[in-house]
Amino acid sequence: MKRVLIQDTNGKLKKETREFLVSLNSQLRDRGLSSEVQTLMAADIGVYNRGIALKVLPEGFTYVNLEQKHIPEIIEKTLLKGEQVAGIAREGSVGQMRIVLRNCGVIDPESLEDYIAHDGYQGLARALELGPEKVVEEMKKSGLRGRGGAGFPTWMKWNITRGVQGNEKYIICNGDEGDPGAYMDRSVLEGDPHSVIEGMMIGAIAIGATKGFFYIRAEYPLAVERIQKGIDICYSRGLLGKNILGSSFSFDIEIRLGAGAFVCGEETALIASVEGLRGYPRPRPPFPSVKGLWGNPTVINNVETLANVSYILCKGGEAFGKIGVEGSTGTKVFALTGKVRNSGLVEVPMGISLRDIVFEIGGGVLDNRAIKAIQTGGPSGGVIPEQFFDTPVGYESLQKLGSIMGSGGMIVLDENDCAVDISKFYLGFCVDESCGKCAPCRVGGTQMLAILKKISHGKAEEEDLARLSQIAQAMQKASLCGLGQTAPNPVLSTLKYFMSEYRAHVIDHKCPAGKCSSLVSYRITREKCTGCGMCARVCPADAISGSRQDKYTIDAVKCISCGQCFDVCKFTAVSRQ
Amino acid sequence: MIIETLSADVKSVVDRWKDRRGNLITILHDIQDRYGYVPREAALEVSRQMDAPLARIYEVLTFYNYFKLQPPGKFNISVCLGTACYLKGAPALIDEIRGILHVEEGQTTKDGFFHLQIVRCLGCCGLAPVITVGDKVYSAVKRSDVMDIIAEYSKDSVKNG
């Protein structure tokens, strides 16, 4: 039995798609194939803006830009012989590639047997065989770089700690995923806990650690539970504890809960938190690799990094190094969210373009609005406007554009999002989360936020824009830790790419996107108003009055510019200025 | 608030973790799990039993957002203000809740039923904007849904009093 899934275009081509389906069905009937081929209208087959499109299962051929004249050939070649029809097949398709998420949704996360049946703990066995030096060598071949944000080569981090003398060494998994808008670490911890545990054990072999800590957000109770179950089962089967798998390697793991502090993503602050103290960062050097947890050499790796490690040791560093592009190998998981049609986690090989991620995989912008920019890297990252969407994704390429890879948040902004507002949001987050230890971050952030607030209220002067970038640069240079050094990034990158929007706020007292409520006003166009009164009913300020005959009007004095009347009017009678 | 078993409760928690290095945050987590917040009496008791100054306990409690020093309401409403939720209209939801319940962020209604809390990313950005009430997650919430969601619980609270 074959299945034909036809993309429900649900809009522009609705009629054409229906006619195509009717025609396909009748031709199948004529040839007596109705009982052998099932045709279905599918809400989403993952192809966008390519006219009428369909997918044939089980072969998985995808055909695009179809017309009725193509039907006989599809029946003849594909449905009867299982061959692909040239010319209409979808070309240059970009796919996801699952390495980090390889087992998520595939295995039972609480079953060790299931994980082992999917090549689990083979990397550990191999690492025990190879010994520390060769494990590091393998990692070097893979070219894996830290997935937490900065992109420091993992092998180098391990090698430094390996070389340091110490009775006791530690490895910590940073699962304190704090970037608002990113949740890949949670998915891996919940969906495939053993891959991270295995990765940590391999790291421990490489650096000679005897103890490991999982530092996980308390807001992720299921992740904590799954990792704890994973640890318990490993102890019961001899995968943790003394003489693992009959070797001389002994290793213990315990969990420490985070308690809601973004700054604890910073290595030295995280260490303080594991020690049970306030999460204050401290100056570096000494780096944690030399002097970390309780003064001992410590390696900190991100969840996604460790999930990659177990894969690399199992499949070989060389094979991994071939994925992606030079300098940025492997895959990256992005949390694609915001104004995108399909939001969710996507894992793609490095080197894919931003456009492919958002338009091919994500299906484009929600409600077919115009895209404004893509924000990557969360509060430490920046915005990337449309002219750079063909940039291949990699650590350096994104940095050149004034953003960063970060932990993998990718937020789509559309024409209704305001550059000033979004940078105010991110900066507000960093000001809230600043630990207050160093003045550049504590004072600089607050001052920048005050200026941004002035701008969004239309009360700023032109000099404020220069002040904003001055403070931003001072913060970047003088802050103690990564939080303060990167906090100005969203502001600087919006200033770089959307200066005209800032100027519109400052000089014309207008918010072009209509987001900054003090700068927009609403009025009702009499000719369009039907007198339905919907706006008056939702108005929280009682600013709208009128009747069916007289139509409705907004009292500008009472209006609080909340925009509810604008959202609710079905006749576009409410206009925003 | 008087908790008769407080001293024994704290003792069991402290005993459980006393051999672990750097255990203060873990102990406070356990106490909050038990009472829903960290009462001052419990903090005093921890200080006594661990032989640590009270300032050491409070420097940690006040640094981390997760620890609560006030008792929560019967129903805890958390509005996610992560980036995805923010862009998709979470601020309007907060406005709506404030208007209906007459509480600000971090406050509990006078009758003790609802506590409004704003959180940074619940890690389900695909469902934005998200509100949780207790353990229940409401996804893709619209401003007009808020009243219904609150009404669901108000009925409960009247029934069970």
XYZ file of C-alpha atoms in Angstrom:
738
model
C 0.000 0.000 0.000
C 1.344 3.389 -0.973
C 0.386 6.688 0.540
C 0.353 10.074 -1.120
C 0.406 13.015 1.280
C -0.613 16.300 -0.264
C 0.357 19.478 1.516
C -2.721 21.388 2.538
C -1.769 24.816 1.230
C -4.702 26.262 3.104
C -4.649 29.696 1.572
C -3.463 30.924 -1.759
C -3.691 27.615 -3.626
C -6.572 26.050 -1.767
C -8.735 25.595 -4.858
C -5.909 24.347 -7.076
C -4.811 21.851 -4.446
C -8.319 20.451 -4.099
C -8.683 20.121 -7.856
C -5.330 18.383 -8.042
C -6.412 15.888 -5.409
C -9.750 15.255 -7.127
C -8.010 14.696 -10.433
C -5.423 12.373 -8.883
C -8.162 10.349 -7.221
C -10.188 9.975 -10.391
C -7.158 8.902 -12.430
C -6.288 6.330 -9.762
C -9.858 5.049 -9.918
C -9.725 4.835 -13.711
C -6.630 2.687 -13.503
C -8.079 0.520 -10.759
C -5.520 1.636 -8.208
C -7.864 3.117 -5.626
C -7.421 0.269 -3.194
C -3.647 0.243 -3.515
C -2.951 3.924 -3.123
C -4.252 6.025 -0.305
C -4.350 9.782 -0.831
C -4.461 12.158 2.066
C -4.468 15.873 2.638
C -1.739 16.528 5.217
C -1.494 19.631 7.337
C 2.253 19.805 6.972
C 4.742 17.734 5.020
C 7.568 20.158 5.676
C 7.627 21.888 2.293
C 6.782 25.560 2.076
C 6.177 28.092 -0.658
C 6.677 25.531 -3.417
C 3.202 25.504 -4.935
C 1.320 22.254 -4.773
C 3.529 19.666 -3.118
C 3.178 16.037 -2.204
C 5.110 13.241 -0.624
C 4.943 9.579 -1.595
C 5.371 6.988 1.136
C 7.078 4.639 1.821
C 9.706 5.880 -0.674
C 9.665 9.390 0.761
C 9.897 11.155 -2.616
C 8.838 14.778 -2.421
C 7.484 16.557 -5.495
C 6.958 20.294 -5.679
C 5.407 22.981 -7.910
C 2.992 20.440 -9.318
C 0.373 20.827 -11.990
C -2.279 18.399 -13.097
C -0.234 17.419 -16.151
C 2.283 15.738 -13.866
C -0.241 13.249 -12.494
C 0.054 10.509 -15.162
C 3.826 10.419 -14.810
C 3.654 10.250 -11.013
C 1.254 7.315 -11.263
C 3.243 5.568 -13.954
C 6.710 5.911 -12.498
C 6.387 6.361 -8.785
C 3.193 4.663 -7.778
C 3.553 1.683 -10.087
C 7.329 1.237 -10.334
C 8.643 3.025 -7.257
C 10.930 5.290 -9.276
C 11.511 8.980 -8.765
C 10.207 11.414 -11.372
C 12.906 13.844 -12.437
C 12.134 17.515 -12.861
C 9.536 17.842 -10.136
C 11.521 16.283 -7.312
C 12.432 18.679 -4.560
C 16.022 19.754 -4.967
C 18.627 20.880 -2.502
C 16.518 19.787 0.377
C 17.992 20.633 3.707
C 17.510 18.166 6.405
C 18.028 17.966 10.041
C 20.702 15.698 11.364
C 20.304 14.182 14.762
C 23.428 13.485 16.774
C 22.760 15.163 20.090
C 19.060 14.334 19.893
C 19.774 10.914 18.373
C 17.878 9.000 21.021
C 15.363 11.615 22.148
C 11.895 10.320 21.534
C 13.364 7.049 20.268
C 14.357 5.244 23.432
C 12.820 4.924 26.857
C 14.926 7.425 28.789
C 14.607 5.451 31.988
C 15.798 2.186 30.481
C 19.505 1.402 30.503
C 18.914 -1.622 28.262
C 17.240 0.533 25.648
C 20.176 2.955 25.666
C 22.685 0.118 25.385
C 20.696 -1.363 22.500
C 21.245 1.964 20.711
C 25.043 1.825 20.958
C 25.015 3.154 24.513
C 28.149 2.953 26.685
C 30.218 1.737 23.741
C 32.001 5.076 23.820
C 32.837 4.488 27.478
C 34.183 0.999 26.746
C 36.312 2.412 23.969
C 37.568 5.266 26.132
C 38.666 2.774 28.817
C 40.564 0.876 26.161
C 42.196 3.952 24.632
C 43.310 5.638 27.843
C 43.376 9.380 28.589
C 45.884 10.508 26.003
C 44.188 8.838 23.089
C 40.738 9.973 24.202
C 41.974 13.559 24.010
C 43.508 12.740 20.628
C 40.144 11.427 19.437
C 38.433 14.603 20.616
C 41.015 16.687 18.789
C 40.222 14.855 15.575
C 36.523 15.507 16.055
C 37.092 19.262 16.353
C 34.248 19.506 18.892
C 33.921 22.917 20.502
C 31.962 23.767 23.633
C 28.258 24.112 22.964
C 27.548 26.353 25.926
C 28.372 29.541 24.093
C 32.026 30.466 23.958
C 33.062 27.590 21.712
C 36.345 26.668 23.390
C 37.732 23.438 21.888
C 36.757 20.598 24.197
C 39.957 18.607 23.697
C 42.050 21.618 24.681
C 40.053 22.177 27.857
C 40.509 18.535 28.789
C 44.174 18.512 27.885
C 44.963 21.464 30.137
C 43.300 19.832 33.132
C 44.878 16.491 32.307
C 48.290 18.112 32.562
C 47.657 19.713 35.961
C 48.817 17.801 39.038
C 46.174 17.211 41.650
C 44.959 14.545 44.033
C 41.379 15.206 43.264
C 39.948 16.491 39.965
C 36.348 17.231 39.121
C 34.142 17.364 36.088
C 30.916 19.358 36.180
C 28.085 19.225 33.689
C 26.515 22.650 33.326
C 22.794 22.043 33.041
C 21.807 25.464 34.348
C 20.198 26.434 31.102
C 19.347 30.050 31.774
C 18.958 31.633 28.352
C 15.257 32.514 28.092
C 14.194 30.938 24.839
C 16.517 27.934 24.758
C 15.639 24.489 26.024
C 17.827 21.941 24.252
C 19.657 20.933 27.417
C 16.398 20.141 29.128
C 15.325 17.951 26.219
C 18.554 15.978 26.234
C 18.602 15.538 30.009
C 14.998 14.376 29.952
C 15.055 12.409 26.716
C 18.458 10.759 26.763
C 20.066 11.101 30.212
C 22.564 8.291 29.735
C 24.211 9.980 26.750
C 25.197 12.868 29.032
C 26.240 10.596 31.908
C 28.380 8.585 29.488
C 29.916 11.774 28.081
C 30.818 12.886 31.575
C 32.470 9.552 32.342
C 34.556 9.788 29.176
C 35.626 13.288 30.157
C 36.539 11.977 33.591
C 38.767 9.317 32.043
C 40.480 11.930 29.898
C 41.293 14.340 32.710
C 41.642 11.812 35.527
C 38.631 12.996 37.529
C 37.255 10.928 40.353
C 34.051 12.797 40.879
C 31.455 14.449 38.697
C 28.608 16.846 39.404
C 25.473 17.541 37.450
C 24.445 21.129 38.066
C 20.827 21.297 36.924
C 18.182 23.983 37.217
C 15.660 23.270 39.948
C 13.024 24.477 37.479
C 13.583 21.260 35.506
C 12.311 18.623 37.946
C 11.877 15.923 35.319
C 15.447 16.370 34.093
C 16.677 16.018 37.678
C 14.585 12.899 38.192
C 15.754 11.232 34.983
C 19.428 11.924 35.649
C 19.081 10.652 39.216
C 17.448 7.464 37.962
C 20.204 7.128 35.372
C 22.900 7.515 38.037
C 21.194 5.017 40.346
C 20.886 2.374 37.674
C 24.530 2.868 36.660
C 25.621 2.236 40.249
C 23.520 -0.908 40.425
C 25.067 -2.276 37.219
C 28.659 -1.413 37.961
C 28.849 1.462 35.474
C 29.555 3.865 38.321
C 31.479 3.357 41.528
C 34.696 1.413 41.950
C 36.496 -0.383 39.102
C 34.042 0.376 36.346
C 33.666 -2.448 33.800
C 36.493 -4.275 35.534
C 39.008 -1.504 34.893
C 41.011 0.565 37.342
C 38.739 3.547 36.668
C 36.530 4.599 39.589
C 34.056 7.435 39.370
C 31.168 8.927 41.357
C 28.453 11.324 40.248
C 26.046 13.451 42.218
C 23.473 16.099 41.357
C 23.474 19.670 42.609
C 20.452 21.857 41.999
C 20.684 25.358 40.670
C 18.384 27.885 42.265
C 17.639 30.408 39.572
C 20.609 32.616 38.853
C 21.611 33.310 35.264
C 25.109 34.311 36.327
C 25.738 30.700 37.387
C 26.232 29.876 33.718
C 29.598 31.583 34.227
C 32.134 28.929 35.204
C 33.507 30.515 38.361
C 30.024 31.468 39.592
C 28.782 27.953 38.923
C 31.618 26.541 40.984
C 30.744 28.861 43.875
C 27.155 27.668 43.657
C 28.152 23.986 43.729
C 30.152 24.841 46.840
C 26.898 26.059 48.404
C 27.737 29.767 48.244
C 26.276 32.800 46.506
C 26.896 32.480 42.798
C 29.514 35.194 42.510
C 32.049 35.004 39.699
C 35.696 35.685 40.499
C 38.506 37.055 38.347
C 40.362 34.625 36.114
C 43.161 33.440 36.100
C 43.441 31.116 37.871
C 41.157 29.267 35.498
C 38.960 26.466 36.830
C 41.004 23.992 34.823
C 43.845 24.745 37.236
C 42.023 25.896 40.367
C 38.306 25.200 40.396
C 35.921 23.420 42.723
C 37.336 23.533 46.291
C 40.612 24.655 44.750
C 41.018 21.529 42.635
C 41.414 21.283 38.845
C 37.935 21.248 37.346
C 36.446 20.894 33.897
C 33.003 22.278 33.143
C 31.187 21.048 30.068
C 27.764 21.881 28.753
C 25.025 19.230 28.412
C 25.020 19.310 24.619
C 28.818 19.012 24.529
C 28.758 15.870 26.662
C 25.981 14.302 24.590
C 28.283 14.808 21.591
C 31.235 13.251 23.424
C 29.536 9.891 23.889
C 28.702 9.855 20.181
C 32.231 10.814 19.132
C 33.914 8.080 21.159
C 31.455 5.541 19.805
C 31.607 6.510 16.133
C 35.110 7.964 15.985
C 36.401 11.518 15.971
C 37.288 11.505 12.311
C 33.755 10.676 11.182
C 32.387 13.444 13.398
C 34.931 15.935 12.060
C 33.570 15.448 8.553
C 30.168 16.792 9.568
C 29.753 20.538 9.394
C 32.394 22.983 8.228
C 36.022 23.718 8.978
C 36.361 25.274 12.405
C 32.800 24.430 13.366
C 32.287 20.703 13.129
C 29.323 18.555 14.001
C 25.783 19.693 14.500
C 24.077 22.322 16.604
C 20.709 22.153 18.267
C 18.735 25.358 18.015
C 15.585 26.259 19.862
C 13.748 27.877 16.998
C 11.027 30.042 18.500
C 9.352 33.421 18.251
C 7.364 34.386 15.174
C 8.081 31.245 13.224
C 5.540 28.858 11.806
C 6.979 25.670 13.289
C 8.682 26.343 16.548
C 10.669 23.702 18.330
C 14.101 22.172 18.580
C 15.991 21.626 15.354
C 19.358 19.962 15.008
C 21.292 20.882 11.895
C 24.805 20.362 10.600
C 27.006 23.426 11.066
C 27.409 25.453 7.922
C 23.727 25.449 6.995
C 22.374 28.924 6.308
C 20.099 30.806 8.667
C 17.618 31.128 5.828
C 17.391 27.363 5.445
C 16.772 26.925 9.157
C 13.999 29.493 9.345
C 12.331 29.075 5.970
C 12.947 25.457 4.971
C 12.811 23.766 8.345
C 10.823 26.330 10.302
C 8.384 26.974 7.463
C 8.861 30.744 7.447
C 7.279 33.484 9.458
C 4.051 33.050 11.359
C 0.976 34.402 9.562
C 3.125 35.200 6.508
C 4.311 38.494 7.916
C 7.593 40.049 6.839
C 10.653 38.899 8.742
C 12.707 41.528 10.465
C 15.654 39.701 11.945
C 16.849 36.559 13.645
C 18.148 36.809 17.173
C 20.730 34.259 18.234
C 22.588 33.738 21.485
C 19.903 35.052 23.849
C 20.776 37.938 26.187
C 24.444 37.641 25.218
C 23.825 37.578 21.495
C 22.639 39.912 18.828
C 20.217 40.347 15.991
C 20.941 39.435 12.391
C 18.968 41.305 9.731
C 17.713 39.771 6.532
C 20.624 40.676 4.253
C 22.822 38.216 6.165
C 20.465 35.244 6.221
C 22.621 33.319 3.769
C 25.511 33.271 6.211
C 26.508 29.718 7.095
C 26.037 28.961 10.766
C 29.335 28.667 12.657
C 31.074 30.146 15.679
C 33.139 32.725 13.783
C 30.616 33.566 11.086
C 27.979 34.601 13.609
C 30.519 36.522 15.650
C 31.460 38.539 12.595
C 27.866 39.678 12.317
C 27.894 40.918 15.907
C 25.989 37.982 17.326
C 27.095 34.663 18.794
C 26.168 31.034 18.532
C 25.483 30.998 22.245
C 23.698 28.059 23.709
C 21.374 27.875 20.736
C 18.403 30.151 21.188
C 17.153 31.308 17.788
C 14.310 33.756 17.836
C 12.517 34.996 14.779
C 11.410 38.623 14.891
C 8.812 39.969 12.505
C 7.833 43.446 11.349
C 5.723 43.990 14.471
C 8.705 43.587 16.775
C 10.556 46.736 17.723
C 14.362 46.808 17.875
C 14.358 49.135 20.886
C 11.835 47.003 22.697
C 13.710 43.746 22.131
C 17.020 45.164 23.314
C 15.247 46.620 26.322
C 13.865 43.166 27.066
C 17.254 41.463 26.927
C 19.076 44.175 28.798
C 16.353 44.182 31.453
C 16.981 40.480 31.877
C 20.722 40.996 32.370
C 20.178 43.886 34.790
C 17.877 41.667 36.838
C 20.379 38.857 36.767
C 23.536 40.880 37.340
C 25.036 39.664 40.594
C 26.177 43.176 41.488
C 29.758 42.305 42.284
C 31.453 44.563 39.721
C 30.493 48.148 38.953
C 30.684 48.124 35.132
C 27.932 45.532 34.966
C 25.880 46.722 37.936
C 25.941 50.433 37.153
C 26.442 50.271 33.398
C 23.526 47.950 32.841
C 21.179 50.050 34.931
C 22.191 53.254 33.164
C 21.782 51.714 29.724
C 18.365 50.414 30.668
C 17.345 53.883 31.866
C 18.345 55.339 28.497
C 16.481 52.627 26.606
C 13.374 53.339 28.661
C 13.673 57.015 27.827
C 13.964 56.133 24.149
C 10.928 53.895 24.186
C 8.924 56.676 25.836
C 10.090 59.173 23.228
C 11.870 61.283 25.838
C 15.468 60.724 24.780
C 17.840 63.178 23.118
C 20.136 62.433 20.224
C 23.183 62.373 22.507
C 21.657 59.458 24.359
C 22.370 57.192 21.408
C 26.085 57.982 21.594
C 26.002 57.559 25.373
C 24.404 54.184 24.933
C 27.226 52.825 22.820
C 29.862 54.415 25.051
C 28.549 52.690 28.155
C 28.126 49.472 26.185
C 31.767 49.453 25.174
C 32.901 50.209 28.699
C 30.841 47.308 29.986
C 32.274 44.957 27.402
C 35.821 45.865 28.340
C 35.616 46.272 32.089
C 33.104 43.743 33.390
C 34.394 40.909 35.506
C 32.600 38.019 33.873
C 30.865 36.893 30.737
C 27.462 38.166 31.818
C 28.511 41.801 31.964
C 30.870 41.553 29.006
C 28.140 40.290 26.710
C 25.064 41.995 28.170
C 25.399 45.031 25.846
C 25.485 42.843 22.716
C 21.758 43.004 21.917
C 21.858 46.791 22.233
C 24.986 47.203 20.135
C 23.772 44.946 17.369
C 20.364 46.617 17.146
C 22.106 49.998 17.108
C 24.251 48.736 14.256
C 21.477 47.361 12.086
C 18.393 49.304 13.140
C 19.744 52.787 13.847
C 16.946 54.321 11.807
C 14.431 52.749 14.136
C 16.193 54.180 17.189
C 16.265 57.586 15.506
C 12.559 57.370 14.728
C 11.930 56.945 18.453
C 14.264 59.752 19.459
C 13.634 62.349 16.759
C 10.150 61.679 15.405
C 8.774 60.205 18.635
C 7.390 57.285 16.668
C 7.714 53.553 17.047
C 7.643 52.203 13.484
C 6.726 48.703 14.661
C 3.901 50.029 16.823
C 5.182 48.237 19.892
C 6.282 50.984 22.279
C 2.920 51.891 23.740
C 3.719 55.471 24.780
C 4.540 56.309 21.179
C 1.486 54.904 19.491
C -1.994 56.256 19.394
C -5.166 54.614 18.220
C -8.141 56.025 16.442
C -11.271 54.643 14.842
C -11.992 55.317 11.198
C -15.645 56.266 11.070
C -16.240 54.957 7.569
C -14.997 51.495 8.457
C -16.659 51.225 11.866
C -19.750 49.013 11.816
C -20.791 49.964 15.326
C -20.429 46.431 16.652
C -18.995 47.735 19.904
C -16.424 44.985 20.325
C -13.692 47.555 21.000
C -15.687 49.281 23.715
C -16.294 45.978 25.440
C -12.621 44.997 25.648
C -11.301 48.464 26.502
C -9.937 48.228 30.059
C -9.875 52.012 30.485
C -13.442 52.813 29.417
C -11.946 55.093 26.793
C -14.224 54.002 23.953
C -17.795 55.158 23.694
C -20.508 55.295 21.066
C -23.436 53.315 19.766
C -24.483 51.367 16.694
C -25.841 54.493 15.014
C -23.220 56.995 16.102
C -20.266 54.582 15.657
C -17.493 54.479 18.230
C -14.698 56.879 19.135
C -11.637 56.709 21.380
C -11.086 59.299 24.067
C -7.377 60.035 23.701
C -7.100 61.302 27.271
C -8.397 58.088 28.792
C -6.667 55.759 26.304
C -3.758 53.773 27.771
C -2.556 52.563 24.335
C -2.888 48.914 25.240
C -3.940 48.021 21.695
C -6.707 45.599 22.638
C -9.231 47.423 20.443
C -6.774 47.165 17.556
C -6.421 43.405 18.041
C -10.106 42.759 18.424
C -11.547 44.819 15.544
C -12.570 42.563 12.695
C -13.093 45.426 10.248
C -9.661 47.112 10.498
C -11.484 50.211 11.650
C -9.003 50.810 14.463
C -5.774 52.289 13.149
C -2.432 52.608 14.885
C -0.093 55.518 14.431
C 3.303 30.413 61.208
C 4.031 27.811 63.841
C 5.302 24.468 62.681
C 5.515 22.041 65.576
C 7.649 19.529 63.776
C 10.015 22.197 62.512
C 13.001 21.276 64.611
C 12.684 17.594 63.755
C 12.021 18.366 60.066
C 15.141 20.459 59.811
C 17.149 17.865 61.669
C 16.176 15.105 59.257
C 17.141 17.273 56.289
C 20.437 18.389 57.809
C 21.304 14.827 58.812
C 20.566 13.572 55.339
C 23.083 15.894 53.704
C 25.599 16.517 56.492
C 28.357 14.453 54.900
C 28.186 16.274 51.595
C 30.502 19.166 51.044
C 28.824 22.440 50.061
C 25.403 21.189 51.106
C 23.652 24.430 52.142
C 21.773 25.022 48.882
C 20.653 21.391 48.789
C 19.356 21.637 52.361
C 17.426 24.822 51.604
C 15.906 23.182 48.534
C 14.633 20.332 50.686
C 13.145 22.729 53.206
C 11.380 24.708 50.519
C 10.050 21.470 49.008
C 8.520 20.646 52.365
C 6.934 23.999 53.283
C 6.568 25.681 49.922
C 8.902 28.432 51.114
C 11.686 28.913 53.623
C 10.154 30.240 56.854
C 12.370 32.414 59.021
C 12.049 29.911 61.871
C 13.439 27.198 59.610
C 16.351 29.399 58.556
C 17.105 30.036 62.256
C 16.942 26.322 62.954
C 19.284 25.526 60.039
C 21.682 28.125 61.350
C 21.635 26.536 64.822
C 21.962 22.964 63.652
C 24.685 23.646 61.087
C 26.449 26.029 63.431
C 26.528 28.646 60.689
C 25.708 32.347 61.103
C 22.193 33.347 60.028
C 23.741 35.794 57.578
C 25.348 32.869 55.771
C 21.901 31.275 55.317
C 20.270 34.499 54.139
C 23.053 35.512 51.784
C 22.237 32.361 49.849
C 18.442 32.606 50.226
C 18.322 36.156 48.928
C 20.754 35.613 46.064
C 18.802 32.924 44.257
C 15.431 33.655 42.689
C 14.134 30.173 43.331
C 13.950 30.530 47.100
C 10.805 32.077 48.496
C 10.659 33.784 51.845
C 6.878 34.287 51.868
C 4.273 31.530 51.905
C 2.836 30.879 48.463
C -0.864 31.132 47.682
C -3.070 28.108 47.361
C -2.696 28.365 43.616
C 0.535 29.640 42.259
C 0.177 31.354 38.878
C 3.470 31.579 37.014
C 3.631 33.599 33.843
C 6.622 32.828 31.667
C 8.498 35.879 30.480
C 11.130 34.152 28.379
C 11.865 35.694 25.017
C 9.430 33.611 23.019
C 6.599 34.226 25.464
C 7.467 37.910 25.659
C 7.224 38.317 21.900
C 4.005 36.386 21.708
C 2.153 38.515 24.202
C 2.996 37.455 27.759
C 3.074 41.084 28.998
C -0.604 41.441 28.075
C -1.395 38.293 30.066
C 0.336 39.748 33.113
C -1.685 42.947 32.742
C -4.860 40.928 32.551
C -4.073 38.852 35.647
C -3.118 41.978 37.591
C -6.398 43.549 36.595
C -8.483 40.559 37.597
C -6.769 39.610 40.850
C -5.499 43.042 41.930
C -2.060 41.731 42.759
C 1.396 42.706 41.600
C 4.239 40.368 40.783
C 5.304 38.343 43.821
C 2.102 39.080 45.748
C -0.678 36.854 47.008
C -4.341 37.788 46.858
C -5.885 38.869 50.153
C -7.860 35.635 50.424
C -4.618 33.671 50.004
C -5.826 31.772 46.950
C -3.655 33.112 44.162
C -0.028 34.043 44.034
C 1.298 35.776 40.929
C 4.825 35.048 39.901
C 6.802 35.963 36.808
C 9.350 33.401 35.739
C 12.207 33.324 33.279
C 11.603 30.650 30.715
C 9.876 27.441 31.640
C 11.689 25.725 28.799
C 8.686 25.075 26.585
C 9.100 27.951 24.146
C 7.298 26.042 21.414
C 4.076 26.486 23.373
C 4.459 30.240 23.955
C 2.984 32.099 25.656
C 2.774 29.816 28.650
C 1.128 30.110 32.055
C 1.280 27.493 34.770
C -1.127 27.208 37.654
C 0.327 24.777 40.164
C 1.651 21.964 38.028
C -0.782 22.501 35.187
C 0.569 24.075 32.022
C -1.571 26.284 29.797
C -0.090 26.867 26.361
C -0.670 29.437 23.608
C -2.726 31.464 26.058
C -4.667 34.435 24.745
C -5.622 37.442 26.810
C -9.243 36.402 26.584
C -8.416 32.956 28.048
C -7.067 34.347 31.303
C -10.439 34.940 32.920
C -11.531 31.367 32.207
C -8.335 29.904 33.594
C -8.646 31.857 36.819
C -12.343 31.037 37.060
C -11.512 27.331 36.949
C -9.608 27.685 40.203
C -11.848 30.239 41.857
C -14.662 27.722 41.681
C -12.419 25.134 43.298
C -11.460 27.446 46.057
C -15.070 28.278 46.856
C -16.052 24.619 46.837
C -13.214 23.393 49.011
C -13.028 26.576 50.957
